[in-house]
Short mmCIF file of C-alpha atoms in Angstrom, two decimals:
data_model
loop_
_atom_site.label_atom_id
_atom_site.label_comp_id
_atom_site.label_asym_id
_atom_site.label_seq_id
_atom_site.Cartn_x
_atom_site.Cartn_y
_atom_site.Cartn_z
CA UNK A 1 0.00 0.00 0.00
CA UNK A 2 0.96 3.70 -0.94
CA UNK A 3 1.85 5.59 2.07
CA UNK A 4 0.81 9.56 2.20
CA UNK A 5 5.14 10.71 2.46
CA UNK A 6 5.54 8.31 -0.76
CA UNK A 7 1.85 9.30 -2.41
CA UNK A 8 3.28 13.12 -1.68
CA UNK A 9 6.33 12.21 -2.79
CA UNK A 10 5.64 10.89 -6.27
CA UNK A 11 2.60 13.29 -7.04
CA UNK A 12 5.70 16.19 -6.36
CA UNK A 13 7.90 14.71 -8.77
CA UNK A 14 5.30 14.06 -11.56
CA UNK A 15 4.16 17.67 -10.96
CA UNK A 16 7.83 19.24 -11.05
CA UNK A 17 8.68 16.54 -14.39
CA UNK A 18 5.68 18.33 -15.91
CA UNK A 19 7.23 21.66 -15.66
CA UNK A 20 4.93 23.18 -12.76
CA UNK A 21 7.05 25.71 -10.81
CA UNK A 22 4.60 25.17 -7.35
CA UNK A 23 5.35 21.59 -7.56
CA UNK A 24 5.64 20.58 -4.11
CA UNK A 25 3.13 23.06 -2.50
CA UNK A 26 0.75 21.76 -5.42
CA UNK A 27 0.69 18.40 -4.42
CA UNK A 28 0.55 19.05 -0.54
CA UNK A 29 -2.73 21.05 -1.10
CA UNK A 30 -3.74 18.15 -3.51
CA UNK A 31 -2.95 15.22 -1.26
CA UNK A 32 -4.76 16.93 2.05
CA UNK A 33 -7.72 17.61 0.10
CA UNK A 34 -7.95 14.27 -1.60
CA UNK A 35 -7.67 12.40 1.88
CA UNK A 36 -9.71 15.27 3.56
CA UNK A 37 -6.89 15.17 6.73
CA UNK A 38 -5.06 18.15 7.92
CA UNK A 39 -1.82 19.69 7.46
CA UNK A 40 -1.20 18.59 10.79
CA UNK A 41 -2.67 15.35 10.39
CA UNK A 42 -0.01 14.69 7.01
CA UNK A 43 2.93 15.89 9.85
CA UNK A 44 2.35 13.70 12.37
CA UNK A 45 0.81 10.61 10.07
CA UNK A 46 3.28 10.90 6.88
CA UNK A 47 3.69 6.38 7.43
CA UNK A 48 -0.79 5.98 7.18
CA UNK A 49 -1.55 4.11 3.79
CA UNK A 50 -3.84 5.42 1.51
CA UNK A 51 -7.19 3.69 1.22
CA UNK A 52 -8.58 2.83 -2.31
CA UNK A 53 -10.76 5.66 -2.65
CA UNK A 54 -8.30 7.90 -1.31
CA UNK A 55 -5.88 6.87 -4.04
CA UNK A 56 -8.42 7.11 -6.81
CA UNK A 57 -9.01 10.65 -5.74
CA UNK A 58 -5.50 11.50 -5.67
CA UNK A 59 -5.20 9.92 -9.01
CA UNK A 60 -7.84 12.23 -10.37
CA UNK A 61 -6.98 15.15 -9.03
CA UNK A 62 -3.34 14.97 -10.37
CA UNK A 63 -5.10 14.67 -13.29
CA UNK A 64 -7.04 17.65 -13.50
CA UNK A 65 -3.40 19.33 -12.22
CA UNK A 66 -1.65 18.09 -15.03
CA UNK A 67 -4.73 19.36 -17.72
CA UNK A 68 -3.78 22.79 -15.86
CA UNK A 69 -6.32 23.48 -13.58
CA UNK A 70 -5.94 25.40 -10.63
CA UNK A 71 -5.05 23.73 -7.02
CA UNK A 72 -8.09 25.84 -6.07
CA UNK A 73 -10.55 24.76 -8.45
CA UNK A 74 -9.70 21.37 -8.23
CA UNK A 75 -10.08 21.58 -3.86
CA UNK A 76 -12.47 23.80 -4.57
CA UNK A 77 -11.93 26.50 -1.83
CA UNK A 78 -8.85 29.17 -2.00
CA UNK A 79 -8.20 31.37 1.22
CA UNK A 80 -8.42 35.63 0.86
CA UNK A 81 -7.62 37.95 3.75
CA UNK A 82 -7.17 35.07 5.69
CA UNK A 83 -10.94 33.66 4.84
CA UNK A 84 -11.70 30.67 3.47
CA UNK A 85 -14.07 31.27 0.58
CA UNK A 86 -15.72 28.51 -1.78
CA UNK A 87 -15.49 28.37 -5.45
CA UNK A 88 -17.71 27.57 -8.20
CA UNK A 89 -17.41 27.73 -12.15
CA UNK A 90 -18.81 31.37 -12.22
CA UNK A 91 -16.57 32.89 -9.79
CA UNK A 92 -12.70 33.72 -10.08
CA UNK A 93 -10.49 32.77 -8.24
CA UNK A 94 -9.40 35.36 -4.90
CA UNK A 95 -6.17 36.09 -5.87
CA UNK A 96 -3.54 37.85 -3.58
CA UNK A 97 -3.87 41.25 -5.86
CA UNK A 98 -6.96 42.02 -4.65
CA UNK A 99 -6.26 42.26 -1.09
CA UNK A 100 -4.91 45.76 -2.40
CA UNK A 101 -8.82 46.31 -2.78
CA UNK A 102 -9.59 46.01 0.67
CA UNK A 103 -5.83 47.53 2.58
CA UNK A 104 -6.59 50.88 0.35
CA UNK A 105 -10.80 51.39 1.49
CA UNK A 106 -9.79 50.40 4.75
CA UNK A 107 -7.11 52.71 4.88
CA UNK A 108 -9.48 55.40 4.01
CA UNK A 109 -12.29 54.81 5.92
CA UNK A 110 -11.85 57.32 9.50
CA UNK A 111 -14.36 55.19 11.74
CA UNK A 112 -14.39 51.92 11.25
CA UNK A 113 -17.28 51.24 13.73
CA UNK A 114 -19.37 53.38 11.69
CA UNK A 115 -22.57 52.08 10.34
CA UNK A 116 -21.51 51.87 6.33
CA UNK A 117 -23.59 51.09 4.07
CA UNK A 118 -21.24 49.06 0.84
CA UNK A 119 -21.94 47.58 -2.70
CA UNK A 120 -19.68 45.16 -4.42
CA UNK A 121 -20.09 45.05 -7.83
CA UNK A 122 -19.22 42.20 -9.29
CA UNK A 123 -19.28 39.59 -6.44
CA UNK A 124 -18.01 36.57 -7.68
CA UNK A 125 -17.32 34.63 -4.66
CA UNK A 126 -17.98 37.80 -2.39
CA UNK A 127 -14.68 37.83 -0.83
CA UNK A 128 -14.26 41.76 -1.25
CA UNK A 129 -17.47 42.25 0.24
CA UNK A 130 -17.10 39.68 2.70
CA UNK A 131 -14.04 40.49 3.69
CA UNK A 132 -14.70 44.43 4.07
CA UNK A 133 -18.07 43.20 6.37
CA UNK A 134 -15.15 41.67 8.50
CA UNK A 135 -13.11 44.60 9.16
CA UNK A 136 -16.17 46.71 9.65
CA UNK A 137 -18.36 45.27 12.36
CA UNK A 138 -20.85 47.77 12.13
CA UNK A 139 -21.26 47.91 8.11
CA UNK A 140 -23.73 46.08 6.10
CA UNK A 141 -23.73 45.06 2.15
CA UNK A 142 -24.66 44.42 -1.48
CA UNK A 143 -23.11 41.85 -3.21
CA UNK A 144 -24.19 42.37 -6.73
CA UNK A 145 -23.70 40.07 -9.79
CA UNK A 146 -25.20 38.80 -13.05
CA UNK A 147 -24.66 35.20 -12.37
CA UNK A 148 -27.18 33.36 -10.12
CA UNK A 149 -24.26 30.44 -9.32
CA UNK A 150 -21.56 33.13 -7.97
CA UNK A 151 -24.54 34.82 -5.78
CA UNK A 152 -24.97 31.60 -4.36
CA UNK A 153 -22.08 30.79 -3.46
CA UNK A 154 -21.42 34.68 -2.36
CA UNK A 155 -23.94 34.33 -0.11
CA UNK A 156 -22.80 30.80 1.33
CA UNK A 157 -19.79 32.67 2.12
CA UNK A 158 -20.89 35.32 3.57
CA UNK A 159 -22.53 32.74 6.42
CA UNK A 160 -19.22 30.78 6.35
CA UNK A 161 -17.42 33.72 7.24
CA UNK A 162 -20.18 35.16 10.29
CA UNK A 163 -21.18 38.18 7.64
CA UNK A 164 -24.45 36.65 6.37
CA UNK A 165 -26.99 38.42 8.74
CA UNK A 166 -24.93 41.64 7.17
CA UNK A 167 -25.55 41.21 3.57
CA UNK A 168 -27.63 40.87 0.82
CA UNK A 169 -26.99 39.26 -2.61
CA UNK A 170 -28.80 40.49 -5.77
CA UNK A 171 -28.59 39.64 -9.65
CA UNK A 172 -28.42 43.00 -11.96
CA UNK A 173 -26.87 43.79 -15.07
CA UNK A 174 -24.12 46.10 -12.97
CA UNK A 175 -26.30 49.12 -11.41
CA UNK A 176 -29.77 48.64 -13.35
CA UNK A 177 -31.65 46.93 -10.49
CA UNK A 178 -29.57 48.97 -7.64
CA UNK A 179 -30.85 52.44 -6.23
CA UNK A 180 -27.87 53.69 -3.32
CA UNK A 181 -26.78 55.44 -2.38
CA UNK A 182 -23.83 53.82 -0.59
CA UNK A 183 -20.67 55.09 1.54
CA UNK A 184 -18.57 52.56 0.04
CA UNK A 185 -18.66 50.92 -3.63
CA UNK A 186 -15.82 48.43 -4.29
CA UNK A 187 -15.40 46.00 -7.53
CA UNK A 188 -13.06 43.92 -9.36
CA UNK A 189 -14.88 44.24 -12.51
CA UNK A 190 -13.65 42.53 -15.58
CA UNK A 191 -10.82 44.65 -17.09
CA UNK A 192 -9.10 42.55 -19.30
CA UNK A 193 -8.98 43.87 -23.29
CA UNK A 194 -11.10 41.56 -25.08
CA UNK A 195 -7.71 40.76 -28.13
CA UNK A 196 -5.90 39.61 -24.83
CA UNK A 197 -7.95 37.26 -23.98
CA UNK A 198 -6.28 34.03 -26.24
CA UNK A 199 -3.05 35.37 -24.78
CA UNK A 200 -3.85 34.79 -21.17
CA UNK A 201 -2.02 32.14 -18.99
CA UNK A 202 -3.75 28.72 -19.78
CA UNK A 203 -4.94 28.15 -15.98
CA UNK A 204 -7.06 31.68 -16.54
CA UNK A 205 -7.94 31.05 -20.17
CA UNK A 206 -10.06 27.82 -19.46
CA UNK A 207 -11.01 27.92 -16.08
CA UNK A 208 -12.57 31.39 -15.41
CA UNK A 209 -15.16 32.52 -16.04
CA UNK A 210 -15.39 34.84 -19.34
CA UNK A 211 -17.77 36.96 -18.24
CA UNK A 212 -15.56 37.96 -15.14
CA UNK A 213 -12.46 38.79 -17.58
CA UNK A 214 -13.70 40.23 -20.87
CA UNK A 215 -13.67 43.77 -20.58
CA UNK A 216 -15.03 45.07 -23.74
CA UNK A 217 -12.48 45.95 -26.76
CA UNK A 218 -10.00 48.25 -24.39
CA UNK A 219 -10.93 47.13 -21.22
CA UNK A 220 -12.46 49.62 -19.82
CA UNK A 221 -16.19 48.48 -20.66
CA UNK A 222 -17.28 48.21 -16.46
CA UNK A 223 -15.52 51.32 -15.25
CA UNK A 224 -17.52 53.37 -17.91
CA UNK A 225 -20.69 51.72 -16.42
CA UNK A 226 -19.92 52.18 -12.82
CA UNK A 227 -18.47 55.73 -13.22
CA UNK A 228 -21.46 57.08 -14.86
CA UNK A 229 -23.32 55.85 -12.62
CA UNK A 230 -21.02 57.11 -9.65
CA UNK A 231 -23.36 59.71 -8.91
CA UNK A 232 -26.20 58.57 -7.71
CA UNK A 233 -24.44 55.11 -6.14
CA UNK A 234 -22.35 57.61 -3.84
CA UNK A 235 -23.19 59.45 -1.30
CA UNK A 236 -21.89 63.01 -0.94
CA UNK A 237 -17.97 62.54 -0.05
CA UNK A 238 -18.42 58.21 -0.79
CA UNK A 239 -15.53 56.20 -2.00
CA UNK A 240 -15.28 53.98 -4.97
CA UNK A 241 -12.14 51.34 -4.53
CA UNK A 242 -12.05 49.48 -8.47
CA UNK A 243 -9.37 46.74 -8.95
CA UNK A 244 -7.23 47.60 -12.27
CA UNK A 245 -5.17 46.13 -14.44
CA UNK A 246 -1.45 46.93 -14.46
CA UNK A 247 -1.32 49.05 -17.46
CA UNK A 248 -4.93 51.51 -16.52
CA UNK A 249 -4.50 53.78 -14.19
CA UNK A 250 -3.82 56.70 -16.32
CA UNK A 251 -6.63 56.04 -18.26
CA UNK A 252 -8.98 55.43 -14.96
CA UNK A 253 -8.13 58.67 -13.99
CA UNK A 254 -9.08 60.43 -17.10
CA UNK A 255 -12.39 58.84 -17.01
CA UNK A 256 -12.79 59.66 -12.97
CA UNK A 257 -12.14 63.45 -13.95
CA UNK A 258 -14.67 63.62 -16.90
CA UNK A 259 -17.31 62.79 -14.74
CA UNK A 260 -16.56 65.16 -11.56
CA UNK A 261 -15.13 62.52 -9.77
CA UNK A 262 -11.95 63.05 -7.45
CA UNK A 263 -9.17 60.46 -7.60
CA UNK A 264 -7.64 60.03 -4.08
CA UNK A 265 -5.42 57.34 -4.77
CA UNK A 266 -3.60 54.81 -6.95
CA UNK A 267 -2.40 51.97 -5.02
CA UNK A 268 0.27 49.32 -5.64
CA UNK A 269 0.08 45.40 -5.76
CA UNK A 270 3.18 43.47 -4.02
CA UNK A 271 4.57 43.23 -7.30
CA UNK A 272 4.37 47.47 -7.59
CA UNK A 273 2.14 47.15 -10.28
CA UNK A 274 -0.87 49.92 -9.80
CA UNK A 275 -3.57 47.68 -8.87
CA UNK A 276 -6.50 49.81 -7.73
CA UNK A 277 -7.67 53.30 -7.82
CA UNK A 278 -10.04 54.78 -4.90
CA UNK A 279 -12.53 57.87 -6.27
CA UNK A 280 -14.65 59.94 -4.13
CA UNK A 281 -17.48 61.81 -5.10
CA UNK A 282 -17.42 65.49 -3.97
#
């Protein structure tokens, strides 16, 4: 029988044969999910043989690995602001970027005990909203989105997280079913130029969603939408935190000014890219 050191072992060198640069953390994640144990449990167990169906699953989910898909999609759950949130086809995955979303509104947000009142456009999974209900005790939300499947599982983890009492979910074409106005509208709407799309990393290319990537033929599709509509989803002096790609915050600013709206900041990923800009309405 295969033990879990040699299973881990073997799926780490198929993984690092096949060229994947996470080998060994990929088949950690893989092997804990697939025998449903804990990091802990792998530690302090590594000599335990693997059952049958443990095996099998293992088997299959190096499988789906080695077709590309992501370790998160394939254990279907992928940690944000130190949350576990839950995955589904029509959501992307919470990648470490967006935390930018969140570190800049907090950042410029005096009271944080103050009774907010938020929209996330956008949901997905609902971690920005989700995660912004967790830093603000006091605040309550709209998670917004035109898929029913990523408001479902928005609002399951909402209630995973102890946020669900706090927010709402609701499907609209961006603002068309929404009134406001809010203190706080966040979103990591899809920004990515519709000719870019063939070029994207394989992992991105077939496993999200296109309808949370294609951002019309420059881009810039969503932040037209939400900007015009910035003035009635804002209250007097309310923020607007949008995710960006690396190569749009000139442009985002540009737009902001056109339609009266003050740009208060441009922050940086990890990687120093500009990842977000925050707008307030005057």
């Amino acid at each position: 029988m295969t033990t879990r050191e040699q299973a881990l072992r073997d799926l780490r060198r198929t993984l690092t044969e096949a060229g994947f640069e996470t080998a060994g953390l990929d088949a950690r994640l893989l092997l804990i999910a697939a025998l449903g144990i804990s990091p802990t449990d792998l530690i302090t167990r590594p000599d335990a043989a693997l059952s049958p169906a443990e095996a099998g699953r293992l088997a299959e989910f190096a499988r789906r690995r080695l077709a590309h898909e992501p370790v998160a999609r394939i254990v279907g759950e992928r940690e944000f602001w130190g949350l576990p949130f839950r995955l589904s086809p029509e959501t992307l995955v919470p990648r470490p970027d967006t935390e930018t979303v969140i570190e800049t509104a907090l950042a410029l947000i005096p009271d944080r005990q103050a009774p907010l009142t938020m929209a996330d456009f956008g949901t997905g999974s609902g971690c920005i909203l989700t995660a912004l209900l967790h830093e603000l005790p006091s605040a309550r939300g709209l998670g917004i989105d035109r898929s029913l499947d990523a408001l479902w599982t928005a609002r399951l983890n909402a209630y995973m997280n102890g946020v669900g009492d706090r927010s709402l979910f609701v499907a609209s074409d961006w603002a068309s079913a929404v009134r406001g106005p809010f203190d706080l509208v966040a979103s990591n709407p899809p920004y990515i130029a519709s000719p870019e799309i063939p070029g994207l990393d394989r992992e991105v290319r077939e496993h999200d969603p296109l309808l949370a990537l294609d951002g019309g033929p420059d881009g810039l599709d969503a932040y037209r939408i939400l900007l015009s509509e910035a003035g009635r989803l804002l209250k007097p002096g309310g923020l607007m935190v949008l995710e960006i790609g690396y190569d749009q915050a000139e442009a985002l600013r540009h737009l902001a000014r056109d339609r009266g709206l003050e740009v208060l900041r441009v922050a940086h990923d990890l990687s120093g890219n500009p990842r977000c800009v925050a707008l307030a309405r005057p």
